[in-house]
Coordinates of C-alpha atoms in Angstrom, one line a residue:
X14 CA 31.4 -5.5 68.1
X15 CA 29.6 -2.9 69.8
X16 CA 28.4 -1.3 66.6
X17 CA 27.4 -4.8 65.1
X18 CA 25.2 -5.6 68.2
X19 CA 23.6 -2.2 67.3
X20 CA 22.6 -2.8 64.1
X21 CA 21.7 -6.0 65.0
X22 CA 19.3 -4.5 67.3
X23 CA 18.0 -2.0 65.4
X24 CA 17.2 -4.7 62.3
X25 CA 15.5 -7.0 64.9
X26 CA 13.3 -3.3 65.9
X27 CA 12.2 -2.3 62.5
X28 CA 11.4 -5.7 61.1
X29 CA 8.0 -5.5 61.7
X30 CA 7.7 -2.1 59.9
X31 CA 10.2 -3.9 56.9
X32 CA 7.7 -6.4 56.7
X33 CA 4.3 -4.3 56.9
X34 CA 6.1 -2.4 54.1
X35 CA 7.1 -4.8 51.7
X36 CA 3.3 -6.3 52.4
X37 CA 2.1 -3.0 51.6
X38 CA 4.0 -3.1 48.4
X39 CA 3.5 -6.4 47.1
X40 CA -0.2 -5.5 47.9
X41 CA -0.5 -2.1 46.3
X42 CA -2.9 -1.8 43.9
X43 CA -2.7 1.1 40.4
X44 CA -5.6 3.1 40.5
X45 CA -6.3 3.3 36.7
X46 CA -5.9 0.6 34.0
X47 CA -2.5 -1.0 32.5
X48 CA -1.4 0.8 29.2
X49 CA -2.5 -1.3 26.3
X50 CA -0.6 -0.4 22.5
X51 CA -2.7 1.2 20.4
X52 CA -4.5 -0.6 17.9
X53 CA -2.5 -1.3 14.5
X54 CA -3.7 0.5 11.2
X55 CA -6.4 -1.3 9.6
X56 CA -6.2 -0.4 5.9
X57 CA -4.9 -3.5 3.6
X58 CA -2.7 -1.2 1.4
X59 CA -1.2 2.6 1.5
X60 CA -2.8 4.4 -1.6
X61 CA -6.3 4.4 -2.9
X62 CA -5.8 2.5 -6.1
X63 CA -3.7 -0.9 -6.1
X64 CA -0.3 -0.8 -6.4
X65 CA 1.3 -2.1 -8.6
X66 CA 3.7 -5.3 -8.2
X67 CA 6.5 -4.0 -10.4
X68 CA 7.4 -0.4 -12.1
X69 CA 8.0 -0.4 -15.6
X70 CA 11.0 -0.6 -16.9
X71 CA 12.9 0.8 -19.6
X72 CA 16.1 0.2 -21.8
X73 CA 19.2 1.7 -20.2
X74 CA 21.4 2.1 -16.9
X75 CA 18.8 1.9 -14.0
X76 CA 16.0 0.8 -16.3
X77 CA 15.3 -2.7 -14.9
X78 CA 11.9 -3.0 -13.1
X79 CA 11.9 -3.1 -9.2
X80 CA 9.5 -5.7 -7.6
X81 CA 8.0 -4.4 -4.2
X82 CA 8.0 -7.7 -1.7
X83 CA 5.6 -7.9 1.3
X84 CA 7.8 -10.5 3.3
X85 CA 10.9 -9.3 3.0
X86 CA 13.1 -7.6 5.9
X87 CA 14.1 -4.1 5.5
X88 CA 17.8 -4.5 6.3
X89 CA 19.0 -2.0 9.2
X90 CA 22.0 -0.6 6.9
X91 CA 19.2 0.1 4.0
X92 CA 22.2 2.6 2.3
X93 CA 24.2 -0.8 1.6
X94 CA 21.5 -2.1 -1.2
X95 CA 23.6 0.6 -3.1
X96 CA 26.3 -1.3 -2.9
X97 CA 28.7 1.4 -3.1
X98 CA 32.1 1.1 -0.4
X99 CA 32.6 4.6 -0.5
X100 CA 29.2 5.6 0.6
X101 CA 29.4 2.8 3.1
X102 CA 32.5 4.4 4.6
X103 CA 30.5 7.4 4.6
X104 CA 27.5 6.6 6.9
X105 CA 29.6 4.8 9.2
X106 CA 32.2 7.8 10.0
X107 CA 28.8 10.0 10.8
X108 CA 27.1 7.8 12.6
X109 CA 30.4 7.3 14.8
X110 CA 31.3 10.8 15.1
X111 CA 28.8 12.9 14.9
X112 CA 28.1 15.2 17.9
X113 CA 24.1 14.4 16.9
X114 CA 24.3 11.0 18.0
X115 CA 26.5 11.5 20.7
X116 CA 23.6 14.3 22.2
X117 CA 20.6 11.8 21.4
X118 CA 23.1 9.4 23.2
X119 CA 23.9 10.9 26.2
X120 CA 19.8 11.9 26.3
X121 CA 18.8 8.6 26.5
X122 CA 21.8 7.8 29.5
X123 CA 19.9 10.9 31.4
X124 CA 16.5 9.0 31.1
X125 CA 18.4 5.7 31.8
X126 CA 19.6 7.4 35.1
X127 CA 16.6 9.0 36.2
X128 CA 14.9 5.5 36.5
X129 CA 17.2 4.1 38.3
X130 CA 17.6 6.8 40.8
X131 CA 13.6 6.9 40.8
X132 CA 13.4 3.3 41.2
X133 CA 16.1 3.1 44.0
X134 CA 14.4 5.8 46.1
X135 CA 10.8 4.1 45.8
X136 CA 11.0 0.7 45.9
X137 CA 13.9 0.3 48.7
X138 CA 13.3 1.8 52.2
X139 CA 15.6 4.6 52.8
X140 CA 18.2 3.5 55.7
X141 CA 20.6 6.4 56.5
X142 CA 23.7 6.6 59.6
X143 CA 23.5 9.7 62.2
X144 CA 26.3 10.3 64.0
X145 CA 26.4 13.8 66.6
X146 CA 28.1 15.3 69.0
X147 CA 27.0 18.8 71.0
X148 CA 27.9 21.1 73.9
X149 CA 25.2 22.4 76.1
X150 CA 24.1 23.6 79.2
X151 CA 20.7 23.1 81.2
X152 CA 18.9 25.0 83.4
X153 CA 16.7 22.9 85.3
X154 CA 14.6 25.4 86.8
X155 CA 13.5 27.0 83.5
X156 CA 12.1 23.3 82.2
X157 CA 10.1 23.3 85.4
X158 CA 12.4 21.0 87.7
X159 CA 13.7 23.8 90.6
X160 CA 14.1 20.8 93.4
X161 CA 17.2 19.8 91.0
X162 CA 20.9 20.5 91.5
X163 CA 21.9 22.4 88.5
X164 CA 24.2 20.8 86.1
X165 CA 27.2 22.3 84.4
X166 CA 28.3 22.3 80.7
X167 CA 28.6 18.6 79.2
X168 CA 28.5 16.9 76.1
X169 CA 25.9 14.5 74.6
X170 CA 27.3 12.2 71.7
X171 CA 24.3 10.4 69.8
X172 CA 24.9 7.2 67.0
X173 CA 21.6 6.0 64.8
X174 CA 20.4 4.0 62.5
X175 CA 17.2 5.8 60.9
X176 CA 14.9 4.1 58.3
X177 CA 11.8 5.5 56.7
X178 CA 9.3 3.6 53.5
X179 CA 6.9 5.0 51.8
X180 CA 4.3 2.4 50.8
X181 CA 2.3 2.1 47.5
X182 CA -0.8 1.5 48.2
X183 CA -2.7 3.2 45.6
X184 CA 0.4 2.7 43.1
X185 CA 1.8 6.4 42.5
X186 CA 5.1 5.0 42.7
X187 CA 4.8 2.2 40.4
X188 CA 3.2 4.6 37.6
X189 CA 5.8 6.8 37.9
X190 CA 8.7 4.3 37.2
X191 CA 6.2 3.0 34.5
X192 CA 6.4 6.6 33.2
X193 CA 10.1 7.3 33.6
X194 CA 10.4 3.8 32.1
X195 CA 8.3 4.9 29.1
X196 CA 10.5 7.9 28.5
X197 CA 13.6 5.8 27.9
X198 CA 11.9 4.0 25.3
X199 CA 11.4 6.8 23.5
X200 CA 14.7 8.7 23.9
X201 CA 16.0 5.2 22.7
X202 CA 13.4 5.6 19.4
X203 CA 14.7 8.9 19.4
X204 CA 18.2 7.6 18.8
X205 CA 17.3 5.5 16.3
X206 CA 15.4 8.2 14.3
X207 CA 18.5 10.4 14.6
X208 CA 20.9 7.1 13.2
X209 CA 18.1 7.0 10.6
X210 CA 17.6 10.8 9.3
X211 CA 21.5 11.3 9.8
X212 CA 22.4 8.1 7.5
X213 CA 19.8 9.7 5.2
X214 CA 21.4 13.3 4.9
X215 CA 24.8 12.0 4.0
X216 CA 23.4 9.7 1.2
X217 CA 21.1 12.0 0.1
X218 CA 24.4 15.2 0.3
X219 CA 26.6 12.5 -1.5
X220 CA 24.4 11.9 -4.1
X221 CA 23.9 15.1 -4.6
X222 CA 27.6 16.2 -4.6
X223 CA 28.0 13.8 -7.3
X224 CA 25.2 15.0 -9.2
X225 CA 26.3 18.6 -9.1
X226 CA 30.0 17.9 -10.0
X227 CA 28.6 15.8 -12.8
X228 CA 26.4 18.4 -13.7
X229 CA 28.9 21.3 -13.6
X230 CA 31.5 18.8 -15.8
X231 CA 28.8 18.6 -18.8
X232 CA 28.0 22.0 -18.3
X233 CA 31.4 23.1 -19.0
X234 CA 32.2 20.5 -21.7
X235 CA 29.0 22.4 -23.3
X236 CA 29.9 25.6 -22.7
X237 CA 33.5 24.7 -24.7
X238 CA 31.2 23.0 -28.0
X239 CA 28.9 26.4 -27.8
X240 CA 32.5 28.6 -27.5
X241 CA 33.7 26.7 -30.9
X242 CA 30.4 27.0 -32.5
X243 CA 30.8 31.0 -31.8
X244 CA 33.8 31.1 -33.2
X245 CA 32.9 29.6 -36.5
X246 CA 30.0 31.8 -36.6
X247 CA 31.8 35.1 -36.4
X248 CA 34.0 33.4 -39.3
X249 CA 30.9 33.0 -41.2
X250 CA 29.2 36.5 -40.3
X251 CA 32.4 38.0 -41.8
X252 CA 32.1 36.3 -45.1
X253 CA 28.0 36.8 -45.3
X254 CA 27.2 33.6 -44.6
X255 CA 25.0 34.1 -41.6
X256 CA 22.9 37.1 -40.1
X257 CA 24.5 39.0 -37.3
X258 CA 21.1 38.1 -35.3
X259 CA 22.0 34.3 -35.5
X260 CA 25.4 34.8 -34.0
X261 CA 24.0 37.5 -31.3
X262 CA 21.6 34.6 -30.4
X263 CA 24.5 32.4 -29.9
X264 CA 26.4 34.9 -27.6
X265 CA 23.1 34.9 -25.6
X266 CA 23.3 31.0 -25.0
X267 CA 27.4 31.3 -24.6
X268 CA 26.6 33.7 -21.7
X269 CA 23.4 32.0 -20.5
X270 CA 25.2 28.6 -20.2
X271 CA 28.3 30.4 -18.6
X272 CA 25.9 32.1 -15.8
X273 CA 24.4 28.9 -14.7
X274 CA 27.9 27.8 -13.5
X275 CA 28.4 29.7 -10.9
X276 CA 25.1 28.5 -9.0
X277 CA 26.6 24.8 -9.4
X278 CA 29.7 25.5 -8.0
X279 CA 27.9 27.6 -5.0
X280 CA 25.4 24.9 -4.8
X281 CA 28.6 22.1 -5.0
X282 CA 30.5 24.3 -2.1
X283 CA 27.5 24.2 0.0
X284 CA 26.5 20.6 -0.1
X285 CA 30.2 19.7 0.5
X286 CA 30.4 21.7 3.8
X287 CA 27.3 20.0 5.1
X288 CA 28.3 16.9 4.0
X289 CA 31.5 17.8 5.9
X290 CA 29.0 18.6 9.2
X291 CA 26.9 15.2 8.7
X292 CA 30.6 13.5 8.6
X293 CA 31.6 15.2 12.0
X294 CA 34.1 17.6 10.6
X295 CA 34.7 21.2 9.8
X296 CA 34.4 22.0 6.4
X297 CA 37.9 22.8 6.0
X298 CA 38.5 18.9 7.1
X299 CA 36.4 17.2 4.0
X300 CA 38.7 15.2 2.0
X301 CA 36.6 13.0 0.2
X302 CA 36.0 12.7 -3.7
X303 CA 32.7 12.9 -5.0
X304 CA 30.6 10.0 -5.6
X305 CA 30.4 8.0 -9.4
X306 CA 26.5 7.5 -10.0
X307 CA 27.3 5.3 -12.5
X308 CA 28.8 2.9 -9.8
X309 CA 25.7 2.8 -8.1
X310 CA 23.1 0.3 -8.3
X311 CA 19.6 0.2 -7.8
X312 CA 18.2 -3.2 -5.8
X313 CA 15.6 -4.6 -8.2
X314 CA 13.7 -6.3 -5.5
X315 CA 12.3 -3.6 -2.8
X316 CA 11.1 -4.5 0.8
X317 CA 7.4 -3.3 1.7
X318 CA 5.9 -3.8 4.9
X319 CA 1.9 -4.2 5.7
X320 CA -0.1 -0.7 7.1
X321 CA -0.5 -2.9 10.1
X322 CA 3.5 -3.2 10.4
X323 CA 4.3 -0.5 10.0
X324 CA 3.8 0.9 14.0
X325 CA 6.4 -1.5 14.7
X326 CA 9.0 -0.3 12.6
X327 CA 8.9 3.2 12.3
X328 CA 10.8 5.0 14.7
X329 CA 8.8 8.1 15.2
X330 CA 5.3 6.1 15.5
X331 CA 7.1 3.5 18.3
X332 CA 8.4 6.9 20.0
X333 CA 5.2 8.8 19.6
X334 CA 3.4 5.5 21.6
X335 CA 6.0 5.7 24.2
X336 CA 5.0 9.0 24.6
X337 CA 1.4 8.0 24.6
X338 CA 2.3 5.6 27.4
X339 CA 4.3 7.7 29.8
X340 CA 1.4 10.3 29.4
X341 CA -1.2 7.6 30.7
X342 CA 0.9 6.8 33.7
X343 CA 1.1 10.3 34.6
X344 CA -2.9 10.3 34.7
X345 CA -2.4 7.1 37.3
X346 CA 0.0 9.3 39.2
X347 CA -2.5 11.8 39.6
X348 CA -5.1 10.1 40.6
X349 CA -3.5 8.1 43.1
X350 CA -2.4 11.6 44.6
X351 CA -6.0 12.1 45.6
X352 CA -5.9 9.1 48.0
X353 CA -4.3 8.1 51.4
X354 CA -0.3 7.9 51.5
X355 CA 0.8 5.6 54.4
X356 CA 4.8 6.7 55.7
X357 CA 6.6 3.9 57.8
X358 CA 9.6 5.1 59.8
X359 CA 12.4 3.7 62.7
X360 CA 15.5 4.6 64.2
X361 CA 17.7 3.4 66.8
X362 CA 20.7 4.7 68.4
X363 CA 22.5 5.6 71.7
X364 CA 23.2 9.1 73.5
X365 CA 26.1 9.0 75.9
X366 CA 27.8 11.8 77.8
X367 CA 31.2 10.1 77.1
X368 CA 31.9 8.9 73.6
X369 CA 33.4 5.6 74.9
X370 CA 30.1 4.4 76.2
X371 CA 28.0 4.9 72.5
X372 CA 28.9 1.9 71.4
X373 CA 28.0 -0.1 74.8
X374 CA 24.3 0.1 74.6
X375 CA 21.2 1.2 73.0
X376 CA 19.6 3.3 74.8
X377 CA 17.2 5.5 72.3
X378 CA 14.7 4.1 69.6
X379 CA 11.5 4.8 67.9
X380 CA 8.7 3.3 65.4
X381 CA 6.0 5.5 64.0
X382 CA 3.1 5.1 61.4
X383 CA 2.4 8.0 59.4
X384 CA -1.0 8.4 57.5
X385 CA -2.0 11.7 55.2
X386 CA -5.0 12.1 53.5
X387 CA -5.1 15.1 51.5
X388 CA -8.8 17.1 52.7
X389 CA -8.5 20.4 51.0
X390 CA -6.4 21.8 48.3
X391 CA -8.4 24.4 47.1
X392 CA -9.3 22.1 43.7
X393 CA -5.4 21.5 43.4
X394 CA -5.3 17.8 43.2
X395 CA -8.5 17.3 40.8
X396 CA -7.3 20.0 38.7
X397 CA -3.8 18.0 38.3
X398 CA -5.8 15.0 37.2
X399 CA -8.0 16.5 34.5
X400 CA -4.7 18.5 33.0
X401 CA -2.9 14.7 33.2
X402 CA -6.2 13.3 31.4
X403 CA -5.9 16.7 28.7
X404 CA -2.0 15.7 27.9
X405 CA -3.1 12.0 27.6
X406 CA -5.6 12.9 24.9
X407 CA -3.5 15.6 23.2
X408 CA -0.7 12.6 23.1
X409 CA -2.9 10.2 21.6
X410 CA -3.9 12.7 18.9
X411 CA -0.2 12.9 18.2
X412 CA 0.1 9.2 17.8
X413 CA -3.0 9.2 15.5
X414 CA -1.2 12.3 13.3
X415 CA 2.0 10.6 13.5
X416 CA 0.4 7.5 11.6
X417 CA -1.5 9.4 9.3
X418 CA 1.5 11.3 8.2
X419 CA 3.6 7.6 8.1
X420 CA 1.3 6.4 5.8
X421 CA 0.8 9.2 3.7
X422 CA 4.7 9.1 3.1
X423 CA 5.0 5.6 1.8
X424 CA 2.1 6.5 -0.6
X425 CA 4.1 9.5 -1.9
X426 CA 6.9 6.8 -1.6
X427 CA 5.5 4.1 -3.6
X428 CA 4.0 6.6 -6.5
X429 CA 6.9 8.8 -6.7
X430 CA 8.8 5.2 -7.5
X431 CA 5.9 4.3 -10.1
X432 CA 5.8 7.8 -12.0
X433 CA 9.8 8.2 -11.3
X434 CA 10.0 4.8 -13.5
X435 CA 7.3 5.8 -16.2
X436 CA 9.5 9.4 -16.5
X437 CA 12.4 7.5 -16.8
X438 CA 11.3 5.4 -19.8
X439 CA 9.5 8.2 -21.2
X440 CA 13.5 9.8 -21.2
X441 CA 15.0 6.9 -22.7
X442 CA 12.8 7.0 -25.5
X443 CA 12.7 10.8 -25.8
X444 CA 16.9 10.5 -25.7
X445 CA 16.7 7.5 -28.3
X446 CA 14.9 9.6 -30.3
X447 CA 17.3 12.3 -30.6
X448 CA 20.0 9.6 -31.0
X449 CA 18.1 8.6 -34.0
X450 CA 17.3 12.2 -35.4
X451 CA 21.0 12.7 -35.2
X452 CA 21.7 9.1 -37.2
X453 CA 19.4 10.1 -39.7
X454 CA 20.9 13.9 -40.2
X455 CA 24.4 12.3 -40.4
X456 CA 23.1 9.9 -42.9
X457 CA 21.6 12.1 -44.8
X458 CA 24.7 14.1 -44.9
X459 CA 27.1 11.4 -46.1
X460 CA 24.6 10.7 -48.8
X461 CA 25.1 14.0 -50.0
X462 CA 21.8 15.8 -48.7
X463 CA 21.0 19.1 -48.2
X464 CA 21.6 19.8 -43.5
X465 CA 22.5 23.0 -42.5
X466 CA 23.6 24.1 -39.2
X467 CA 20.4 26.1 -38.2
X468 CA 18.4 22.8 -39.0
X469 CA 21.4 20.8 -36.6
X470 CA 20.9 23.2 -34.0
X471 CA 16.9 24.3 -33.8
X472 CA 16.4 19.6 -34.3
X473 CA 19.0 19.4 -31.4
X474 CA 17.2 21.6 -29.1
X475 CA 13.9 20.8 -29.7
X476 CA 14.7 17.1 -29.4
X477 CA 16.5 17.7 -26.4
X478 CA 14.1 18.1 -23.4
X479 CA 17.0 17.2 -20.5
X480 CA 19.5 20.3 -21.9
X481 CA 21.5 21.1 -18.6
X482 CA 20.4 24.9 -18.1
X483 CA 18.4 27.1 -15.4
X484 CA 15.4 25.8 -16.2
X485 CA 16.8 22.3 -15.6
X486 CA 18.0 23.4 -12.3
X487 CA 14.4 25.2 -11.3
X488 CA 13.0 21.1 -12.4
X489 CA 15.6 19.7 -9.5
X490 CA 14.8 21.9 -7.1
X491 CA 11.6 20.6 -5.6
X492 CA 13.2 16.8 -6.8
X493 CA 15.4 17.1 -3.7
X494 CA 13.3 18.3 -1.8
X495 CA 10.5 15.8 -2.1
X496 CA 13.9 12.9 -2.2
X497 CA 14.6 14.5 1.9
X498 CA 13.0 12.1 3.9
X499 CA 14.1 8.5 4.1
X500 CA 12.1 6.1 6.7
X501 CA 8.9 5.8 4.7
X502 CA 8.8 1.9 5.5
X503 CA 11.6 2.2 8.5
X504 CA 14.4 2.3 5.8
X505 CA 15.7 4.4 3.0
X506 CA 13.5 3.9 0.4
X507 CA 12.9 6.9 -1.1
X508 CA 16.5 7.9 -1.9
X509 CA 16.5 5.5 -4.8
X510 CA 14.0 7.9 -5.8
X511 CA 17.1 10.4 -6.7
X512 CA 19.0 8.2 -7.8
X513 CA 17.1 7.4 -10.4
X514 CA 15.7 10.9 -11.2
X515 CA 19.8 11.6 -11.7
X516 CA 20.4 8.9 -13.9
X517 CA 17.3 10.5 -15.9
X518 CA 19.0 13.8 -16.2
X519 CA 21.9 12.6 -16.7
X520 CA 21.4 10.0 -19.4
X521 CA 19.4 13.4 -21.0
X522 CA 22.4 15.6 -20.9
X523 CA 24.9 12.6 -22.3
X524 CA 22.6 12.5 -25.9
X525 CA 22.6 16.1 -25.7
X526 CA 26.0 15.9 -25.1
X527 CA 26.8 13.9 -27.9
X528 CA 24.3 15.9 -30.8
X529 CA 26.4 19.0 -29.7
X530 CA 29.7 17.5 -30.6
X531 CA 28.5 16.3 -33.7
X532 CA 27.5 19.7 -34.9
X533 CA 31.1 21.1 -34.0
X534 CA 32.5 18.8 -36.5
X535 CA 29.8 19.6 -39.1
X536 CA 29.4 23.2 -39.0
X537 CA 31.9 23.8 -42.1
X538 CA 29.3 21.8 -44.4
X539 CA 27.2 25.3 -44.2
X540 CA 29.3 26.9 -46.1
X541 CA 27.6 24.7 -49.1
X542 CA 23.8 25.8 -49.1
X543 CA 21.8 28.6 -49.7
X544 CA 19.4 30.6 -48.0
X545 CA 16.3 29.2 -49.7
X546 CA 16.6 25.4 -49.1
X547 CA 18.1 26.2 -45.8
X548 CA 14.2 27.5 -44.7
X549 CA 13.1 24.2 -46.4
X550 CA 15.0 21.9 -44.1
X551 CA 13.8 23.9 -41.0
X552 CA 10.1 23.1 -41.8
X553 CA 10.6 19.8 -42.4
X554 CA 12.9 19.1 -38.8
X555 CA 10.2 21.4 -37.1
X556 CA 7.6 19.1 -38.2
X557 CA 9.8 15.7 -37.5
X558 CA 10.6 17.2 -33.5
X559 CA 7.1 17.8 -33.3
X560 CA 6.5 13.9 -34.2
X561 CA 8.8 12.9 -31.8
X562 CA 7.5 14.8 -29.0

């Protein structure tokens, strides 16, 4: 009871300084403006010619045209437009396991935490419980009190209550919290940009595992058609029929063909293990098959957003504002450092000689006002401001780059789709082409005509831009590079981009595919023309390849 009629007294004390203190807060006044969003982009579209509503489109698997639609939503899980359960299975293991997202998670916890405590110690007065207990001895005489019997050794026990506020007047607390408030946004942008560019990396190492296993299966289905075209060769060199240069030259593509292989299956290795890393495992632990590109689809209808959207959505323009904001509000902070800072403080307690009588009375108590107004730092304080005002410039230059570069990607976006679609019909017909070449030569054959296997091979590699070989792999290089990034419009757009660009090289290397086998199972006509007309039938399918080209 004796403790409760304490506190009791104590409240009743330091209610005029709990009152004068929330006044002072309710009354406290920032000293610079309220942060304001920057202004939106105001260009009407993202590339300096108009865009076009639709890509072209072109006979074939992925050849339908896509429609780009202003109004529609750019779904959140952009990898399901692929519609593929395997890949689906994929993004959702790394985004639940990965050690990424658990860091970027945890970062954003820190920030969470650091407001609260920062709030907590700000906007509530601090109220803290003393309790002490000491053994001493007085002289009298030495405090300037001789007349006085001197005292012997006793003990003074002490209980208090002591509360202290510090009131924001000029609003340095308030534009802190705004601050530490404006770095949890952007950890939390941060987190989405990391869910973003990690769902990215394991569609785009997927697709790319698929790609390379496709690539090395074709490769080595070629290398076996170029092995059995060797062999009949040599047959033919020993009975005359062909020059020894014309089966050296085949050796040379035999051993060219088999050198490319082990790049693919290095290539294959590494883009497994990082797949492995994106899924949260060890490389050792990757179990999974690789991806069927023919089971992947391409949505015909593709979501664009406005310029003046696209601030909203992005995650690294949102987190470069919240950047921008927490840098204004440390300019506030500043400034409001250069101004008075008003202190309230109370305490009330007792101090007995025996513990038994502490909680009987109150006996000792106190209320002060502090006041500090800084006079002379030596150019401290100004100095502080102008760097604040320096970091709030240099952050609104990085919002202003960070749009720039935002729209320059969904140009290269948009025209990489349009010129990926005019490539890919430009393929189709170059592959059709070849198909037809090949009809006409196997005609021609069954009729009885005069088709060599010199004229079969120089027509199938001439007509055959997509052949599967180094130079094929120095063409896909920068492809995945440019198909990297993902968020152009705050989704995955882009990554259709190689998904497209593989059906292309693919669809290539089937017709080549295909021509190759057929000359296997012609090559024993040869042994039925001469020399002579043999040149004549070159000319003629040197002139017909360049035609088709």
């Amino acid at each position: 009871m004796n403790l409760i009629w304490i506190y009791l007294s104590l409240k009743r004390a330091t209610r005029p300084l709990l009152w004068f203190g929330v006044g002072g807060l309710l009354s406290a006044c920032a000293v610079g403006p309220d942060f304001h969003a920057p202004a939106a982009p105001t260009v009407a579209q993202y590339t300096a010619s108009m865009q076009p509503l639709a890509t072209v489109s072109s006979s074939g698997t992925a050849g339908a045209a896509q429609r780009f639609d202003t109004g529609m939503d750019i779904p959140g899980q952009w990898w399901t437009l692929f519609h593929s359960p395997q890949l689906d299975a994929a993004v959702r293991q790394a985004l639940a396991n990965s050690p990424l997202i658990a860091q970027a998670k945890a970062t954003l916890r820190q920030a969470s935490e650091t407001l609260t405590s920062q709030t907590g110690a700000t906007r509530y007065p601090k109220i803290d419980l003393r309790l002490g207990a000491v053994r001493q001895q007085i002289d009298t005489a030495a405090i300037g009190i001789p007349n006085v019997p001197q005292v012997g050794p006793f003990s003074l026990f002490n209980a208090s209550l002591n509360v202290s506020y510090t009131v924001d007047a000029f609003g340095a607390n308030s534009r802190m919290l705004e601050g530490l408030q404006a770095q949890v946004d952007m950890q939390a942008e941060e987190l989405r940009a990391a869910q973003l560019t990690l769902a990215a990396n394991v569609v785009t190492a997927a697709i790319r595992q698929a790609t390379l296993q496709a690539q090395i299966t074709q490769t080595t289905q070629m290398l076996d058609l170029q092995h059995q075209q060797l062999t009949i060769m040599e047959q033919r060199l020993a009975a005359g029929g062909i020059a020894e240069r014309d089966v050296k030259n085949q050796r040379t593509l035999v051993a060219q063909s088999a050198a490319s292989l082990p790049s693919l299956q290095q290539q294959l290795q590494q883009v497994g293990h990082q797949l492995a890393v994106y899924l949260g495992k060890a490389p050792a632990q990757l179990d999974s098959q690789p991806l069927d590109l023919d089971k992947l689809t391409l949505p015909e209808t593709l979501p664009l957003s406005l310029p003046s959207a696209l601030a909203r959505q992005r995650p690294d323009i949102r987190a470069a504002e919240a950047t921008l904001h927490q840098a204004s509000a440390q300019v506030d902070v500043a400034t409001a450092g250069l101004y008075p800072q008003l202190t309230l403080s109370g305490s009330a307690g007792a101090e007995q000689t025996h513990i038994s009588d502490i909680a009987n009375s109150l006996n000792v108590w106190s209320i002060g006002l502090n006041l500090m107004q800084p006079l002379f730092h030596g150019g401290e304080l100004r100095a502080k401001k102008r760097s604040a005002v320096a970091a709030y410039d240099a952050a609104a230059a990085a919002y202003q780059q960070t749009v720039l570069q935002a729209l320059q990607q969904v140009a290269d976006g948009l025209r990489a789709l349009e010129n990926d679609a005019q490539a890919l019909q430009a393929r189709t017909q170059a592959a059709e082409n070849a198909e037809g070449s090949l009809s006409i030569t196997r005609q021609q054959y069954q009729a009885g005509a005069s088709v060599t296997w010199l004229c079969w091979t120089r027509s199938g590699r001439a007509c055959s831009p997509g052949w599967s070989g180094p130079s094929h792999s120095r063409r896909a290089l920068p492809i995945r590079r440019r198909c990297y990034r993902h968020w152009e419009v705050g989704g995955g757009t882009r990554l259709q981009i190689l998904v497209r660009r593989r059906r292309i090289d693919t669809l290539c290397r089937r017709a080549v595919a295909q021509i190759f086998s057929a000359l296997t199972r012609l090559l024993f006509l040869d042994w039925l023309w001469t020399l002579h007309f043999e040149e004549t039938v070159i000319r003629f399918m040197q002139k017909q390849c360049l035609l088709d080209s």
